[in-house]
PDB file of C-alpha atoms in Angstrom:
ATOM      1  CA  ASP A   5    -100.926-120.412  -1.423  1.00  0.00           C
ATOM      2  CA  ILE A   6    -101.246-118.686  -4.766  1.00  0.00           C
ATOM      3  CA  GLN A   7    -104.725-119.053  -6.237  1.00  0.00           C
ATOM      4  CA  MET A   8    -105.302-119.191  -9.976  1.00  0.00           C
ATOM      5  CA  THR A   9    -108.733-118.116 -11.209  1.00  0.00           C
ATOM      6  CA  GLN A  10    -109.437-119.233 -14.736  1.00  0.00           C
ATOM      7  CA  SER A  11    -112.296-118.008 -16.897  1.00  0.00           C
ATOM      8  CA  PRO A  12    -114.557-118.904 -18.472  1.00  0.00           C
ATOM      9  CA  SER A  13    -115.131-122.412 -17.145  1.00  0.00           C
ATOM     10  CA  SER A  14    -116.610-123.392 -20.507  1.00  0.00           C
ATOM     11  CA  LEU A  15    -116.705-121.860 -23.924  1.00  0.00           C
ATOM     12  CA  SER A  16    -118.498-122.678 -27.160  1.00  0.00           C
ATOM     13  CA  ALA A  17    -116.885-121.783 -30.456  1.00  0.00           C
ATOM     14  CA  SER A  18    -116.722-122.797 -34.092  1.00  0.00           C
ATOM     15  CA  VAL A  19    -113.931-123.908 -36.401  1.00  0.00           C
ATOM     16  CA  GLY A  20    -112.106-120.829 -37.635  1.00  0.00           C
ATOM     17  CA  ASP A  21    -112.978-118.694 -34.584  1.00  0.00           C
ATOM     18  CA  ARG A  22    -110.521-116.883 -32.349  1.00  0.00           C
ATOM     19  CA  VAL A  23    -110.929-117.518 -28.622  1.00  0.00           C
ATOM     20  CA  THR A  24    -109.277-116.171 -25.494  1.00  0.00           C
ATOM     21  CA  ILE A  25    -109.003-117.835 -22.080  1.00  0.00           C
ATOM     22  CA  THR A  26    -107.939-115.833 -19.044  1.00  0.00           C
ATOM     23  CA  CYS A  27    -106.128-116.764 -15.856  1.00  0.00           C
ATOM     24  CA  ARG A  28    -105.730-114.383 -12.920  1.00  0.00           C
ATOM     25  CA  ALA A  29    -103.192-114.933 -10.166  1.00  0.00           C
ATOM     26  CA  SER A  30    -103.933-113.942  -6.550  1.00  0.00           C
ATOM     27  CA  GLN A  31    -100.522-112.245  -6.348  1.00  0.00           C
ATOM     28  CA  SER A  32     -97.628-111.368  -8.604  1.00  0.00           C
ATOM     29  CA  ILE A  33     -96.108-114.439 -10.254  1.00  0.00           C
ATOM     30  CA  SER A  34     -93.816-112.660 -12.724  1.00  0.00           C
ATOM     31  CA  THR A  35     -94.088-114.712 -15.925  1.00  0.00           C
ATOM     32  CA  PHE A  36     -94.134-118.118 -14.216  1.00  0.00           C
ATOM     33  CA  LEU A  37     -97.389-119.010 -15.937  1.00  0.00           C
ATOM     34  CA  HIS A  38     -97.889-121.958 -18.272  1.00  0.00           C
ATOM     35  CA  TRP A  39    -100.740-123.370 -20.350  1.00  0.00           C
ATOM     36  CA  TYR A  40    -101.726-126.976 -21.039  1.00  0.00           C
ATOM     37  CA  GLN A  41    -104.267-128.711 -23.254  1.00  0.00           C
ATOM     38  CA  GLN A  42    -105.944-131.911 -22.101  1.00  0.00           C
ATOM     39  CA  LYS A  43    -108.193-134.247 -24.027  1.00  0.00           C
ATOM     40  CA  PRO A  44    -110.457-136.829 -22.352  1.00  0.00           C
ATOM     41  CA  GLY A  45    -108.544-139.808 -21.021  1.00  0.00           C
ATOM     42  CA  LYS A  46    -105.171-138.306 -21.939  1.00  0.00           C
ATOM     43  CA  ALA A  47    -102.353-136.563 -20.120  1.00  0.00           C
ATOM     44  CA  PRO A  48    -102.040-132.785 -20.367  1.00  0.00           C
ATOM     45  CA  LYS A  49     -99.857-131.353 -23.128  1.00  0.00           C
ATOM     46  CA  LEU A  50     -97.681-128.279 -22.620  1.00  0.00           C
ATOM     47  CA  LEU A  51     -98.578-125.467 -25.032  1.00  0.00           C
ATOM     48  CA  ILE A  52     -97.064-122.268 -23.673  1.00  0.00           C
ATOM     49  CA  TYR A  53     -94.481-121.727 -20.928  1.00  0.00           C
ATOM     50  CA  ALA A  54     -93.242-118.563 -19.248  1.00  0.00           C
ATOM     51  CA  ALA A  55     -96.432-116.749 -20.253  1.00  0.00           C
ATOM     52  CA  SER A  56     -95.639-116.413 -23.946  1.00  0.00           C
ATOM     53  CA  SER A  57     -93.061-118.979 -25.106  1.00  0.00           C
ATOM     54  CA  LEU A  58     -94.436-121.552 -27.525  1.00  0.00           C
ATOM     55  CA  GLN A  59     -93.459-125.122 -26.696  1.00  0.00           C
ATOM     56  CA  SER A  60     -91.673-126.959 -29.483  1.00  0.00           C
ATOM     57  CA  GLY A  61     -94.074-128.590 -31.937  1.00  0.00           C
ATOM     58  CA  VAL A  62     -97.110-126.535 -30.893  1.00  0.00           C
ATOM     59  CA  PRO A  63     -98.857-124.708 -33.758  1.00  0.00           C
ATOM     60  CA  SER A  64     -98.347-120.957 -33.960  1.00  0.00           C
ATOM     61  CA  ARG A  65    -102.109-120.322 -33.734  1.00  0.00           C
ATOM     62  CA  PHE A  66    -101.595-120.708 -29.962  1.00  0.00           C
ATOM     63  CA  SER A  67    -100.231-117.647 -28.202  1.00  0.00           C
ATOM     64  CA  GLY A  68     -99.938-116.342 -24.664  1.00  0.00           C
ATOM     65  CA  SER A  69     -99.618-112.939 -23.092  1.00  0.00           C
ATOM     66  CA  GLU A  70     -99.268-111.312 -19.693  1.00  0.00           C
ATOM     67  CA  PHE A  71    -100.771-108.167 -18.186  1.00  0.00           C
ATOM     68  CA  GLY A  72     -99.563-107.964 -14.589  1.00  0.00           C
ATOM     69  CA  THR A  73    -101.383-110.738 -12.747  1.00  0.00           C
ATOM     70  CA  ASP A  74    -103.686-111.458 -15.687  1.00  0.00           C
ATOM     71  CA  PHE A  75    -102.645-113.935 -18.347  1.00  0.00           C
ATOM     72  CA  THR A  76    -104.348-114.935 -21.575  1.00  0.00           C
ATOM     73  CA  LEU A  77    -104.194-117.890 -23.918  1.00  0.00           C
ATOM     74  CA  THR A  78    -105.411-117.059 -27.404  1.00  0.00           C
ATOM     75  CA  ILE A  79    -106.195-119.640 -30.049  1.00  0.00           C
ATOM     76  CA  SER A  80    -106.601-118.230 -33.548  1.00  0.00           C
ATOM     77  CA  ASN A  81    -108.313-120.005 -36.427  1.00  0.00           C
ATOM     78  CA  LEU A  82    -109.708-122.816 -34.255  1.00  0.00           C
ATOM     79  CA  GLN A  83    -109.204-126.286 -35.664  1.00  0.00           C
ATOM     80  CA  PRO A  84    -111.264-129.401 -34.858  1.00  0.00           C
ATOM     81  CA  ASP A  85    -108.298-130.815 -32.892  1.00  0.00           C
ATOM     82  CA  ASP A  86    -108.350-127.788 -30.550  1.00  0.00           C
ATOM     83  CA  PHE A  87    -111.603-128.695 -28.806  1.00  0.00           C
ATOM     84  CA  ALA A  88    -110.344-129.789 -25.402  1.00  0.00           C
ATOM     85  CA  THR A  89    -109.889-128.559 -21.838  1.00  0.00           C
ATOM     86  CA  TYR A  90    -107.226-125.954 -21.111  1.00  0.00           C
ATOM     87  CA  PHE A  91    -105.459-125.382 -17.799  1.00  0.00           C
ATOM     88  CA  CYS A  92    -103.182-122.617 -16.621  1.00  0.00           C
ATOM     89  CA  GLN A  93    -100.473-123.333 -14.034  1.00  0.00           C
ATOM     90  CA  GLN A  94     -98.234-121.091 -11.939  1.00  0.00           C
ATOM     91  CA  SER A  95     -94.778-122.130 -10.767  1.00  0.00           C
ATOM     92  CA  PHE A  96     -93.657-118.928  -9.030  1.00  0.00           C
ATOM     93  CA  ILE A  97     -94.178-120.498  -5.606  1.00  0.00           C
ATOM     94  CA  GLY A  98     -94.932-124.206  -5.587  1.00  0.00           C
ATOM     95  CA  VAL A  99     -97.448-125.255  -8.223  1.00  0.00           C
ATOM     96  CA  THR A 100    -101.089-124.298  -8.607  1.00  0.00           C
ATOM     97  CA  PHE A 101    -103.384-125.041 -11.521  1.00  0.00           C
ATOM     98  CA  GLY A 102    -106.437-123.173 -12.662  1.00  0.00           C
ATOM     99  CA  GLN A 103    -109.775-124.975 -12.616  1.00  0.00           C
ATOM    100  CA  GLY A 104    -109.788-125.486 -16.388  1.00  0.00           C
ATOM    101  CA  THR A 105    -111.726-124.201 -19.391  1.00  0.00           C
ATOM    102  CA  LYS A 106    -113.648-126.662 -21.515  1.00  0.00           C
ATOM    103  CA  LEU A 107    -113.693-125.541 -25.134  1.00  0.00           C
ATOM    104  CA  GLU A 108    -116.611-127.076 -26.984  1.00  0.00           C
ATOM    105  CA  ILE A 109    -117.916-126.918 -30.494  1.00  0.00           C
TER     106      ILE A 109
ATOM    107  CA  GLN B  12     -87.790-140.042 -28.305  1.00  0.00           C
ATOM    108  CA  VAL B  13     -88.655-139.069 -24.758  1.00  0.00           C
ATOM    109  CA  GLN B  14     -91.056-141.529 -23.209  1.00  0.00           C
ATOM    110  CA  LEU B  15     -92.497-142.017 -19.748  1.00  0.00           C
ATOM    111  CA  VAL B  16     -94.460-145.194 -19.042  1.00  0.00           C
ATOM    112  CA  GLN B  17     -96.329-145.861 -15.801  1.00  0.00           C
ATOM    113  CA  SER B  18     -97.475-149.018 -14.094  1.00  0.00           C
ATOM    114  CA  GLY B  19    -101.035-150.293 -14.326  1.00  0.00           C
ATOM    115  CA  PRO B  20    -104.217-149.476 -12.404  1.00  0.00           C
ATOM    116  CA  GLU B  21    -104.510-150.224  -8.701  1.00  0.00           C
ATOM    117  CA  VAL B  22    -107.400-150.831  -6.333  1.00  0.00           C
ATOM    118  CA  LYS B  23    -106.671-150.335  -2.648  1.00  0.00           C
ATOM    119  CA  LYS B  24    -108.580-150.250   0.622  1.00  0.00           C
ATOM    120  CA  PRO B  25    -108.572-147.186   2.886  1.00  0.00           C
ATOM    121  CA  GLY B  26    -105.494-147.103   5.083  1.00  0.00           C
ATOM    122  CA  ALA B  27    -103.403-149.097   2.612  1.00  0.00           C
ATOM    123  CA  SER B  28    -100.420-147.874   0.587  1.00  0.00           C
ATOM    124  CA  VAL B  29     -99.853-147.776  -3.151  1.00  0.00           C
ATOM    125  CA  LYS B  30     -96.597-147.558  -5.105  1.00  0.00           C
ATOM    126  CA  VAL B  31     -96.742-146.333  -8.691  1.00  0.00           C
ATOM    127  CA  SER B  32     -93.774-146.566 -11.044  1.00  0.00           C
ATOM    128  CA  CYS B  33     -92.691-144.376 -13.950  1.00  0.00           C
ATOM    129  CA  LYS B  34     -90.077-145.659 -16.384  1.00  0.00           C
ATOM    130  CA  ALA B  35     -88.152-143.074 -18.376  1.00  0.00           C
ATOM    131  CA  SER B  36     -86.418-143.499 -21.718  1.00  0.00           C
ATOM    132  CA  GLY B  37     -85.092-141.443 -24.605  1.00  0.00           C
ATOM    133  CA  TYR B  38     -83.112-138.854 -22.634  1.00  0.00           C
ATOM    134  CA  THR B  39     -80.425-138.544 -19.949  1.00  0.00           C
ATOM    135  CA  PHE B  40     -82.294-139.822 -16.894  1.00  0.00           C
ATOM    136  CA  THR B  41     -80.319-137.876 -14.291  1.00  0.00           C
ATOM    137  CA  SER B  42     -80.591-134.529 -16.042  1.00  0.00           C
ATOM    138  CA  PHE B  43     -84.309-133.810 -15.588  1.00  0.00           C
ATOM    139  CA  HIS B  44     -86.576-133.653 -12.548  1.00  0.00           C
ATOM    140  CA  ILE B  45     -89.603-135.918 -12.447  1.00  0.00           C
ATOM    141  CA  HIS B  46     -92.832-134.555 -11.000  1.00  0.00           C
ATOM    142  CA  TRP B  47     -96.078-136.215  -9.960  1.00  0.00           C
ATOM    143  CA  VAL B  48     -99.483-134.662 -10.621  1.00  0.00           C
ATOM    144  CA  ARG B  49    -102.851-136.189  -9.839  1.00  0.00           C
ATOM    145  CA  GLN B  50    -106.350-135.635 -11.138  1.00  0.00           C
ATOM    146  CA  ALA B  51    -109.443-136.792  -9.289  1.00  0.00           C
ATOM    147  CA  PRO B  52    -112.350-137.920 -11.510  1.00  0.00           C
ATOM    148  CA  GLY B  53    -113.779-134.931 -13.363  1.00  0.00           C
ATOM    149  CA  GLN B  54    -111.570-132.565 -11.382  1.00  0.00           C
ATOM    150  CA  GLY B  55    -108.535-130.374 -11.861  1.00  0.00           C
ATOM    151  CA  LEU B  56    -104.832-131.041 -11.506  1.00  0.00           C
ATOM    152  CA  GLU B  57    -102.846-131.193  -8.252  1.00  0.00           C
ATOM    153  CA  TRP B  58     -99.056-131.242  -7.932  1.00  0.00           C
ATOM    154  CA  MET B  59     -97.711-133.809  -5.473  1.00  0.00           C
ATOM    155  CA  GLY B  60     -94.010-133.078  -5.580  1.00  0.00           C
ATOM    156  CA  MET B  61     -90.810-133.741  -7.483  1.00  0.00           C
ATOM    157  CA  ILE B  62     -87.600-135.737  -7.346  1.00  0.00           C
ATOM    158  CA  ASN B  63     -84.139-135.068  -8.676  1.00  0.00           C
ATOM    159  CA  PRO B  64     -83.115-138.420 -10.206  1.00  0.00           C
ATOM    160  CA  SER B  65     -79.438-137.528  -9.913  1.00  0.00           C
ATOM    161  CA  SER B  66     -79.348-136.841  -6.166  1.00  0.00           C
ATOM    162  CA  GLY B  67     -82.512-138.619  -5.113  1.00  0.00           C
ATOM    163  CA  PHE B  68     -83.617-135.478  -3.299  1.00  0.00           C
ATOM    164  CA  ALA B  69     -87.400-135.058  -3.267  1.00  0.00           C
ATOM    165  CA  ASN B  70     -89.518-132.025  -2.497  1.00  0.00           C
ATOM    166  CA  TYR B  71     -93.186-132.178  -1.496  1.00  0.00           C
ATOM    167  CA  PRO B  72     -95.825-129.521  -0.916  1.00  0.00           C
ATOM    168  CA  GLN B  73     -96.967-129.350   2.680  1.00  0.00           C
ATOM    169  CA  LYS B  74    -100.217-131.180   1.968  1.00  0.00           C
ATOM    170  CA  PHE B  75     -98.332-134.372   1.065  1.00  0.00           C
ATOM    171  CA  GLN B  76     -95.356-134.210   3.421  1.00  0.00           C
ATOM    172  CA  GLY B  77     -95.192-137.330   5.563  1.00  0.00           C
ATOM    173  CA  ARG B  78     -97.609-139.289   3.377  1.00  0.00           C
ATOM    174  CA  VAL B  79     -95.893-139.367  -0.023  1.00  0.00           C
ATOM    175  CA  ILE B  80     -92.433-140.754  -0.757  1.00  0.00           C
ATOM    176  CA  MET B  81     -90.674-140.449  -4.101  1.00  0.00           C
ATOM    177  CA  THR B  82     -87.645-142.577  -4.898  1.00  0.00           C
ATOM    178  CA  ARG B  83     -85.640-143.561  -7.943  1.00  0.00           C
ATOM    179  CA  ASP B  84     -83.553-146.435  -9.278  1.00  0.00           C
ATOM    180  CA  THR B  85     -80.913-145.107 -11.631  1.00  0.00           C
ATOM    181  CA  SER B  86     -79.965-148.582 -12.881  1.00  0.00           C
ATOM    182  CA  THR B  87     -83.452-149.209 -14.256  1.00  0.00           C
ATOM    183  CA  ARG B  88     -84.393-145.564 -14.930  1.00  0.00           C
ATOM    184  CA  ILE B  89     -87.544-145.921 -12.837  1.00  0.00           C
ATOM    185  CA  ILE B  90     -89.104-143.367 -10.520  1.00  0.00           C
ATOM    186  CA  TYR B  91     -91.454-144.546  -7.785  1.00  0.00           C
ATOM    187  CA  MET B  92     -94.117-142.706  -5.840  1.00  0.00           C
ATOM    188  CA  GLU B  93     -95.602-144.270  -2.750  1.00  0.00           C
ATOM    189  CA  VAL B  94     -98.703-142.853  -1.110  1.00  0.00           C
ATOM    190  CA  ASN B  95     -99.447-144.095   2.399  1.00  0.00           C
ATOM    191  CA  ASN B  96    -102.609-144.165   4.500  1.00  0.00           C
ATOM    192  CA  LEU B  97    -104.884-143.926   1.473  1.00  0.00           C
ATOM    193  CA  LYS B  98    -108.287-142.292   1.773  1.00  0.00           C
ATOM    194  CA  SER B  99    -111.257-142.373  -0.584  1.00  0.00           C
ATOM    195  CA  ASP B 100    -110.437-138.879  -1.833  1.00  0.00           C
ATOM    196  CA  ASP B 101    -107.058-140.155  -3.032  1.00  0.00           C
ATOM    197  CA  THR B 102    -108.961-141.858  -5.845  1.00  0.00           C
ATOM    198  CA  ALA B 103    -107.449-140.240  -8.914  1.00  0.00           C
ATOM    199  CA  VAL B 104    -105.335-140.667 -12.005  1.00  0.00           C
ATOM    200  CA  TYR B 105    -101.703-140.150 -11.067  1.00  0.00           C
ATOM    201  CA  PHE B 106     -99.323-138.795 -13.706  1.00  0.00           C
ATOM    202  CA  CYS B 107     -95.551-138.535 -13.741  1.00  0.00           C
ATOM    203  CA  ALA B 108     -94.108-135.759 -15.875  1.00  0.00           C
ATOM    204  CA  ARG B 109     -90.659-134.508 -16.777  1.00  0.00           C
ATOM    205  CA  GLY B 110     -89.541-131.042 -15.781  1.00  0.00           C
ATOM    206  CA  LEU B 111     -88.804-128.649 -18.632  1.00  0.00           C
ATOM    207  CA  GLY B 112     -85.244-127.473 -19.055  1.00  0.00           C
ATOM    208  CA  GLY B 113     -83.361-129.912 -16.851  1.00  0.00           C
ATOM    209  CA  VAL B 114     -82.366-129.864 -13.184  1.00  0.00           C
ATOM    210  CA  VAL B 115     -80.720-126.470 -13.646  1.00  0.00           C
ATOM    211  CA  THR B 116     -83.430-124.299 -15.134  1.00  0.00           C
ATOM    212  CA  THR B 117     -84.668-120.740 -14.827  1.00  0.00           C
ATOM    213  CA  ILE B 118     -88.253-121.907 -15.272  1.00  0.00           C
ATOM    214  CA  PRO B 119     -88.886-124.509 -12.581  1.00  0.00           C
ATOM    215  CA  ARG B 120     -91.849-126.842 -12.243  1.00  0.00           C
ATOM    216  CA  VAL B 121     -93.074-126.821 -15.846  1.00  0.00           C
ATOM    217  CA  PHE B 122     -93.949-130.212 -17.309  1.00  0.00           C
ATOM    218  CA  ASP B 123     -92.981-130.973 -20.902  1.00  0.00           C
ATOM    219  CA  TYR B 124     -93.459-134.748 -21.224  1.00  0.00           C
ATOM    220  CA  TRP B 125     -96.119-136.759 -19.430  1.00  0.00           C
ATOM    221  CA  ALA B 126     -96.799-140.452 -18.947  1.00  0.00           C
ATOM    222  CA  GLN B 127    -100.169-142.012 -19.689  1.00  0.00           C
ATOM    223  CA  GLY B 128    -101.365-141.933 -16.086  1.00  0.00           C
ATOM    224  CA  THR B 129    -102.274-144.602 -13.514  1.00  0.00           C
ATOM    225  CA  LEU B 130    -105.759-144.863 -12.033  1.00  0.00           C
ATOM    226  CA  VAL B 131    -105.677-145.537  -8.314  1.00  0.00           C
ATOM    227  CA  THR B 132    -109.047-146.401  -6.803  1.00  0.00           C
ATOM    228  CA  VAL B 133    -109.454-146.351  -3.031  1.00  0.00           C
ATOM    229  CA  SER B 134    -112.566-148.159  -1.895  1.00  0.00           C
ATOM    230  CA  SER B 135    -113.630-150.399   0.941  1.00  0.00           C
TER     231      SER B 135
END
């Protein structure tokens, strides 16, 4: 199985900050890497698919990039609504999610 | 607008079965895969498999083969997932989600619309 290692597991930031979350795949997954945001008691929401494509309706302060087996989600100019948990997910072979990153104020 | 709505919470005893439903609306039902993902309390996300509503063909990861069955009713636009021989560690919120891009896509197994989730509690 492909393992996804996400870091950090938690992160403290302030409104207006720029933050980066990283996901590393245990093998090459091309660009089959996607990012979700989840708030307590809610379903996940797709933010970025195929490493860097912004899902319709998602603010442009969210961006994704790929460096081999390392992938990053960057959130610029943090807004109060952005404090949530973020998950990466690979779909190159089957589906595997990262453990999540809790972004706190 | 695209909407997925699941059935209500369930409480089951170990060894029992549970069947969760997911009703789709707002798009062409047979054109998009439906996936199931679960989340144990305070834990991460786990993919349980997918179904093609057009053909009825379902695909499960090895962990769930033989214990999970996904079916669909095209007349009512409802997808069902049945989990058999429940154990305490099956206690989780179960989500259905639509696959991005349709049944013919170059980016498989990405989930663009999600239902609200169904809490299944397994306890003696």
